[in-house]
Coordinates of C-alpha atoms and ligand atoms in Angstrom, one line a residue:
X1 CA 3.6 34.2 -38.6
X2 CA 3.6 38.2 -37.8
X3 CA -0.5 37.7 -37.7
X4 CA -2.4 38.9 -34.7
X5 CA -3.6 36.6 -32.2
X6 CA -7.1 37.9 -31.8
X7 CA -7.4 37.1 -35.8
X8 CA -6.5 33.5 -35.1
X9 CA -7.7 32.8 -31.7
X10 CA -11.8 33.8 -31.4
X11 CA -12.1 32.6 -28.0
X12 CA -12.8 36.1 -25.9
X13 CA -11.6 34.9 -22.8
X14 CA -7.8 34.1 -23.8
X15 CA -7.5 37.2 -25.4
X16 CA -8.9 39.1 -22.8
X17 CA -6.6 37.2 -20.2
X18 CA -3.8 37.7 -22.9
X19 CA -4.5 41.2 -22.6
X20 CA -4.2 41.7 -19.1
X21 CA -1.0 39.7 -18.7
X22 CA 0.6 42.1 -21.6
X23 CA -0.8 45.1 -19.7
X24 CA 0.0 44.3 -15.9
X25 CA 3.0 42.0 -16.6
X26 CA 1.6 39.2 -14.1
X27 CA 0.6 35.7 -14.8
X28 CA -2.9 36.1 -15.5
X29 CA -5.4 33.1 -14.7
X30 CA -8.9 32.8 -16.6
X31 CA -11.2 30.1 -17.5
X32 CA -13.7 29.1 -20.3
X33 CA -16.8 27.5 -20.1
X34 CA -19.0 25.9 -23.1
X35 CA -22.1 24.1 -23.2
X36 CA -21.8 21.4 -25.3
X37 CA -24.0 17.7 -25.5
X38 CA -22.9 16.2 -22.6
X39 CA -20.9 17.5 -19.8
X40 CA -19.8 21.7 -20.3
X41 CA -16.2 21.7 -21.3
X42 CA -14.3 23.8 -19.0
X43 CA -10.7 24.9 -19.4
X44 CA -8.3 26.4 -17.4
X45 CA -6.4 29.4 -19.3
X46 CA -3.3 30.5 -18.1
X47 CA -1.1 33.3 -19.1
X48 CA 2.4 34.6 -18.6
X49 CA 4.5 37.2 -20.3
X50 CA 8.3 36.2 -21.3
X51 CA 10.9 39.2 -20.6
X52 CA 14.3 39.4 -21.8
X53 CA 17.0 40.4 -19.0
X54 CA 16.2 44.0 -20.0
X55 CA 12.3 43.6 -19.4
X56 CA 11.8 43.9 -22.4
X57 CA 8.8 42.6 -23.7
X58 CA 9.7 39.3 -25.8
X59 CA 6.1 37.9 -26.1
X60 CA 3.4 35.5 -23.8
X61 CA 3.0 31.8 -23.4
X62 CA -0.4 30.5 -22.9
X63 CA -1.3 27.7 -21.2
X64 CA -5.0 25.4 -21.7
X65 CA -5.5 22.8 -19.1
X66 CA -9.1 20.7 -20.0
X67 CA -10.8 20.7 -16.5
X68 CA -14.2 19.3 -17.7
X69 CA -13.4 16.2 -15.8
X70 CA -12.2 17.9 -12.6
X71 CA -15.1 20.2 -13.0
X72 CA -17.5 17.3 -12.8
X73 CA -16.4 15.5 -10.0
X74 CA -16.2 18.1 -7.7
X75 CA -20.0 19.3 -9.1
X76 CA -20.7 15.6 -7.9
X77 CA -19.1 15.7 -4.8
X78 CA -21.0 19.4 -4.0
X79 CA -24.7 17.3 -4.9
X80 CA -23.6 14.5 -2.4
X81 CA -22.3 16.9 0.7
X82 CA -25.4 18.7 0.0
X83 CA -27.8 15.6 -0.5
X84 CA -25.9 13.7 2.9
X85 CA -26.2 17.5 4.9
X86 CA -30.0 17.6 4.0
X87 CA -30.7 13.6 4.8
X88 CA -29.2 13.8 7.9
X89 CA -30.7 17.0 9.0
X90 CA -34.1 15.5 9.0
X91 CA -34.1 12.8 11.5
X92 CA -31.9 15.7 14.1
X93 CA -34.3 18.5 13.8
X94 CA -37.3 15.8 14.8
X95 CA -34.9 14.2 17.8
X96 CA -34.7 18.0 18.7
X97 CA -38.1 19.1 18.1
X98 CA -39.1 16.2 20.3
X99 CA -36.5 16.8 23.0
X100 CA -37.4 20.6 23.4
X101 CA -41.2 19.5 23.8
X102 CA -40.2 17.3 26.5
X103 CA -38.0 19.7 28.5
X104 CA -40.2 22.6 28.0
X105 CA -43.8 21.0 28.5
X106 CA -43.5 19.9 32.2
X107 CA -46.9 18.6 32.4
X108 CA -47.1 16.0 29.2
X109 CA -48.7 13.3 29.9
X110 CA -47.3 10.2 30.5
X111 CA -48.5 8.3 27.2
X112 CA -47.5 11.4 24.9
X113 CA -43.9 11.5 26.4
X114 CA -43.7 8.2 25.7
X115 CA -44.8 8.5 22.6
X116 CA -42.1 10.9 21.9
X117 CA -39.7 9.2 23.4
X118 CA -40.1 6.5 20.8
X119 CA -40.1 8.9 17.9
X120 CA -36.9 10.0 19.4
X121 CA -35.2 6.2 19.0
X122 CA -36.9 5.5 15.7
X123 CA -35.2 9.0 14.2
X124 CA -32.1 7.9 16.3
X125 CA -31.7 4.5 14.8
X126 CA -32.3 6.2 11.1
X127 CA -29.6 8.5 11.9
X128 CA -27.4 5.4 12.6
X129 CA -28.3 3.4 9.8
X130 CA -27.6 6.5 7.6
X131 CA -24.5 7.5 9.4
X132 CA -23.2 3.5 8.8
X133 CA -24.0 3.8 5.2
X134 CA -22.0 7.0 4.4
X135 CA -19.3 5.4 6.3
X136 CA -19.3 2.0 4.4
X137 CA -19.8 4.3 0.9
X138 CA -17.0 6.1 1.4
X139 CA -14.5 3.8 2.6
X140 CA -15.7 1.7 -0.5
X141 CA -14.8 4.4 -2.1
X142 CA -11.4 5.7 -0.7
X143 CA -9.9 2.4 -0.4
X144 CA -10.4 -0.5 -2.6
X145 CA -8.8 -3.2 -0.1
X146 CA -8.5 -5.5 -3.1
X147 CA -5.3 -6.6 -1.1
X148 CA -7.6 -8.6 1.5
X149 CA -9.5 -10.5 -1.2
X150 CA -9.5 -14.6 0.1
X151 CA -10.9 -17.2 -1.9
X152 CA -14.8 -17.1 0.0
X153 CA -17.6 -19.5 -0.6
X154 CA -20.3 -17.0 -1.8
X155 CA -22.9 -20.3 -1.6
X156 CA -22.1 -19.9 2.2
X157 CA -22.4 -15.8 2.0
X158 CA -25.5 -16.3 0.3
X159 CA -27.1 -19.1 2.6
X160 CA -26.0 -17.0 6.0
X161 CA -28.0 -13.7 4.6
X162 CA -31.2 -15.9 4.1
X163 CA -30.9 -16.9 7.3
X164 CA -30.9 -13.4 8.6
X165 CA -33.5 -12.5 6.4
X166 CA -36.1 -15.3 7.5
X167 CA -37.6 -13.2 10.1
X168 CA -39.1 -11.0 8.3
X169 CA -39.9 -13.1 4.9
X170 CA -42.0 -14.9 7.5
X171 CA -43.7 -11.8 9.0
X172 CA -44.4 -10.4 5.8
X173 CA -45.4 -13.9 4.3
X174 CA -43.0 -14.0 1.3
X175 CA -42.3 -17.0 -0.5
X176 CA -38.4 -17.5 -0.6
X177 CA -37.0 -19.9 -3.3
X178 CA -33.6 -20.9 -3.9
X179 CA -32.3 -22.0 -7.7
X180 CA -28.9 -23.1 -7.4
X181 CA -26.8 -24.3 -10.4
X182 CA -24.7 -26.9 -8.4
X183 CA -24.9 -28.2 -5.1
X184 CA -21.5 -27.4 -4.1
X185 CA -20.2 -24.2 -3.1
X186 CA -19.3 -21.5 -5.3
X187 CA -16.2 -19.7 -5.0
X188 CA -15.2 -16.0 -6.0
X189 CA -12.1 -14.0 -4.8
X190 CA -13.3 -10.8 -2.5
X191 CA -13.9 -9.9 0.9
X192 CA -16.2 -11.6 2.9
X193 CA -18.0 -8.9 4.7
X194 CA -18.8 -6.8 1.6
X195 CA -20.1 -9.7 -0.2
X196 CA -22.2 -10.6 3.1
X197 CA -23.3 -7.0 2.7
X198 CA -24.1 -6.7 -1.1
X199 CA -26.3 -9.7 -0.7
X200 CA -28.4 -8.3 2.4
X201 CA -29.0 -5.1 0.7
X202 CA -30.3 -6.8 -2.2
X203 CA -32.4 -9.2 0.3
X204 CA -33.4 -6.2 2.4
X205 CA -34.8 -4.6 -1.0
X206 CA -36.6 -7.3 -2.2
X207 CA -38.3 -7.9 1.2
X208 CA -39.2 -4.1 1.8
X209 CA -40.5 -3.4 -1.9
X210 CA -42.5 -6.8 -2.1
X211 CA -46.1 -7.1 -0.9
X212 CA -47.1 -9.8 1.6
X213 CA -47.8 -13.6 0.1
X214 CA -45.2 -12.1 -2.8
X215 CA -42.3 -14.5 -4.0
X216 CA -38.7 -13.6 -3.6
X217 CA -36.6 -16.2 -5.6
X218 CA -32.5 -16.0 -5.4
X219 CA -30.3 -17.7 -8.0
X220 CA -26.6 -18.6 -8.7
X221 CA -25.7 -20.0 -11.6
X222 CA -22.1 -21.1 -13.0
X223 CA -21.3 -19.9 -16.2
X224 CA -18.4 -20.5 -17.9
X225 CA -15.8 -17.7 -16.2
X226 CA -18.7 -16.3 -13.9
X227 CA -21.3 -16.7 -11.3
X228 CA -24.5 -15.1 -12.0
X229 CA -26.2 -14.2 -8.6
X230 CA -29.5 -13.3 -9.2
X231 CA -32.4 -12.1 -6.6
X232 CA -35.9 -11.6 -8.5
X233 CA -39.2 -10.4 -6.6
X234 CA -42.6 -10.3 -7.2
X235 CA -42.5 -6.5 -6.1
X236 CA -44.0 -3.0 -6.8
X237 CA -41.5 -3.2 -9.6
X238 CA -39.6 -0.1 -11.4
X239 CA -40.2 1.8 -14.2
X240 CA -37.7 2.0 -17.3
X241 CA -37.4 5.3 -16.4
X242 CA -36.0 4.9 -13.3
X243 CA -34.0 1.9 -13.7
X244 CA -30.9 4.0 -14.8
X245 CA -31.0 5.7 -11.8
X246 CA -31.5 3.6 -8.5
X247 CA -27.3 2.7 -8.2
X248 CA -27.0 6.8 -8.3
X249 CA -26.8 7.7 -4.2
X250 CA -29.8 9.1 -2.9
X251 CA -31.8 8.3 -5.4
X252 CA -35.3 6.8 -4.3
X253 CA -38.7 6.4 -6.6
X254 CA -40.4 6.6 -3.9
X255 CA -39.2 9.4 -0.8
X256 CA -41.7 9.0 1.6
X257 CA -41.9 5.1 1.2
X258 CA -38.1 4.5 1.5
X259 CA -38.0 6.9 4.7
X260 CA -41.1 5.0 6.5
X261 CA -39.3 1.5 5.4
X262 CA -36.0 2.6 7.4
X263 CA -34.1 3.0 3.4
X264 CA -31.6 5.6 2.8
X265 CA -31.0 5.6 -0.6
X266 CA -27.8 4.1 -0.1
X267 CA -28.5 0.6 -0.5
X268 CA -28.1 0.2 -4.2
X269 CA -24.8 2.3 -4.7
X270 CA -23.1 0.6 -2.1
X271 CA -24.0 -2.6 -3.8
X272 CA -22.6 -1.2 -7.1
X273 CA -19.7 -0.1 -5.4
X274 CA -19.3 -3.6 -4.0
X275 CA -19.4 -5.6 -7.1
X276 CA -17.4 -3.0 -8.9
X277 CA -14.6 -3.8 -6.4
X278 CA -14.8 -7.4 -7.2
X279 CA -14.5 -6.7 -10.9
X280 CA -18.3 -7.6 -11.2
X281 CA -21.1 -5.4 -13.2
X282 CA -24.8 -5.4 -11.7
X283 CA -27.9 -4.9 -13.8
X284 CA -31.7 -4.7 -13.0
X285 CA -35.0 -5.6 -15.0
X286 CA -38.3 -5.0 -13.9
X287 CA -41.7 -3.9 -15.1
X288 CA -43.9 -1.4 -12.5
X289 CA -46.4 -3.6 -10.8
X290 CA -44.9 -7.2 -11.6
X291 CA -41.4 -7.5 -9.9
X292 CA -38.0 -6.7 -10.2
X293 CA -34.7 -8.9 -11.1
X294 CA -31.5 -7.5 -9.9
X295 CA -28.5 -9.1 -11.4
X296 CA -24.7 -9.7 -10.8
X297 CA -21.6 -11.4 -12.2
X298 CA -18.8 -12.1 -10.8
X299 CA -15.8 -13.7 -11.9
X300 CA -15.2 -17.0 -11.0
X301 CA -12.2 -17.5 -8.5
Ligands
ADP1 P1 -33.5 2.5 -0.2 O1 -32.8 2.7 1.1 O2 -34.4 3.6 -0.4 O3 -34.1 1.2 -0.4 P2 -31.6 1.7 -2.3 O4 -30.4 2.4 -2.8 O5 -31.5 0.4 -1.7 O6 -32.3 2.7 -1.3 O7 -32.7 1.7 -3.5 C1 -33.0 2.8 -4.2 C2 -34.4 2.9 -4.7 O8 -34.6 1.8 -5.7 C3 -35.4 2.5 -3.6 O9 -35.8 3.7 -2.9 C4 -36.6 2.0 -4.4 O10 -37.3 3.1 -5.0 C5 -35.9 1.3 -5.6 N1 -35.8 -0.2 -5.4 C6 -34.7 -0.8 -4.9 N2 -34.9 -2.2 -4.9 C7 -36.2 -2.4 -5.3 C8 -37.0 -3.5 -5.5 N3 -36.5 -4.7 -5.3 N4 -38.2 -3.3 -6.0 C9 -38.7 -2.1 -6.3 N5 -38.0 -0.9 -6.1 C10 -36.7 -1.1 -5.7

């Protein structure tokens, strides 16, 4: 076109790196950052000058590669290593405030060291809890074992987590109800132990968020191609605000409250992750100070 690049191209930081590679004859590696509505675009510039067997200087190929994507995820991944780091740093430095005390202060009495002792298990079982959710999230995550899906009676999954959750509907005197479509058992393709675990997170929420004599009720329904699963409280409930956000990792309303109730944060995204696997969607509806109904399809084996 015998027109010069910088006349065409307006984007400082290809010309620039264009530049370089015509002055230094190396490849020359740059990137370019914009803001733009959503998520910055971010591309990768690369430049290299083409010789002829002479060296002479024949011209430059440049090379965009759209990162924005890339970019993102590993922005993501720096929040959670940072976000996991700081959640689990919390219940170590008490276990080893606590320890320290003990060892140094020979003449504690006997009811304080006890005391401590069991501040030291409750922070120890947190760190568990935590440690097993990480775990579960990011093997959810790595490997989608949708090669060890069985036929499972999610009826049965459903009926064993009740079970488990009795104990403490009773101590926190909750009204369970059951509204189930058909008698029979319903089946969906998946793996047993991540269902079983989708279903007592969802339990363990509506329990811990629900104030006693509350009602917890949990459906399933048949629907044409799907089973709706369904597990409604009577609850502290979640504002419209937040409702976008409790599937995101970490993400609590409440801080304080989730801590003292032995939550992590984890709960919901490891649900999410859960029906996502078993080609389901999840959903939630609540209004602050009435209740909550968290929602799930799945297909229908
Ligand atoms: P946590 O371990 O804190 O319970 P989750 O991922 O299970 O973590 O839930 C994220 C947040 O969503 C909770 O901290 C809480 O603020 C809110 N939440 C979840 N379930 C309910 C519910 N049934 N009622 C009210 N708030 C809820």
């Amino acid at each position: 076109l015998n027109q010069v690049i910088w006349e065409q191209v307006r984007i400082k930081e290809i010309n620039s790196a264009l530049e370089q590679a015509l002055e230094t004859r190396t490849v020359v590696e740059s990137q370019m950052r914009r803001p733009t509505e959503g998520e910055d675009l971010v591309v990768n510039i690369y430049v290299a000058v083409l010789s002829d067997s002479q060296q002479k200087l024949n011209g430059a190929v440049i090379v965009l590669n759209d990162i924005s994507k890339l970019a993102l995820l590993g922005r993501v991944r720096r929040y959670f290593v940072a976000n996991a780091s700081h959640e689990l740093k919390t219940p170590i430095t008490a276990i080893k405030g606590l320890a320290e005390t003990i060892i140094d202060d020979k003449s504690i009495p006997i009811d304080t060291l006890r005391n401590f002792i069991h501040k030291i298990s409750i922070q120890s079982n947190r760190l568990a809890t935590l440690i097993t959710d990480l775990l579960s999230l990011s093997r959810l995550e790595s490997d989608p074992q949708t090669g060890n899906f069985q036929v499972v009676n999610f009826t049965e999954v459903i009926e064993r987590s009740i079970e488990g959750a009795l104990v403490n509907c009773v101590d926190k005197h909750l009204n369970l109800l059951r509204k189930y479509s058909t008698t029979e058992g319903l089946l969906i393709k998946g793996d047993v132990q991540a269902l079983s675990q989708l279903v007592d997170n969802l339990m363990d929420n509506a329990i811990k968020y629900t104030s006693p004599h509350g009602t917890i009720t949990v459906s399933l329904i048949s629907e044409k191609e799907s089973v709706r699963f369904q597990i409604s409280d009577t609850g502290i409930g979640i504002s419209q605000a937040e409702q976008n956000r409790v599937f995101e990792r970490f993400y609590r309303v409440d801080k304080a409250r989730s801590r003292e109730l032995g939550g992590t944060g984890l709960g919901l995204a490891i649900v999410k992750n859960i029906a996502q696997q078993h080609g389901g969607s999840v959903a939630v509806q609540s209004q602050l100070g009435l209740g909550s109904i968290f929602t799930i399809h799945f297909p229908l084996a």
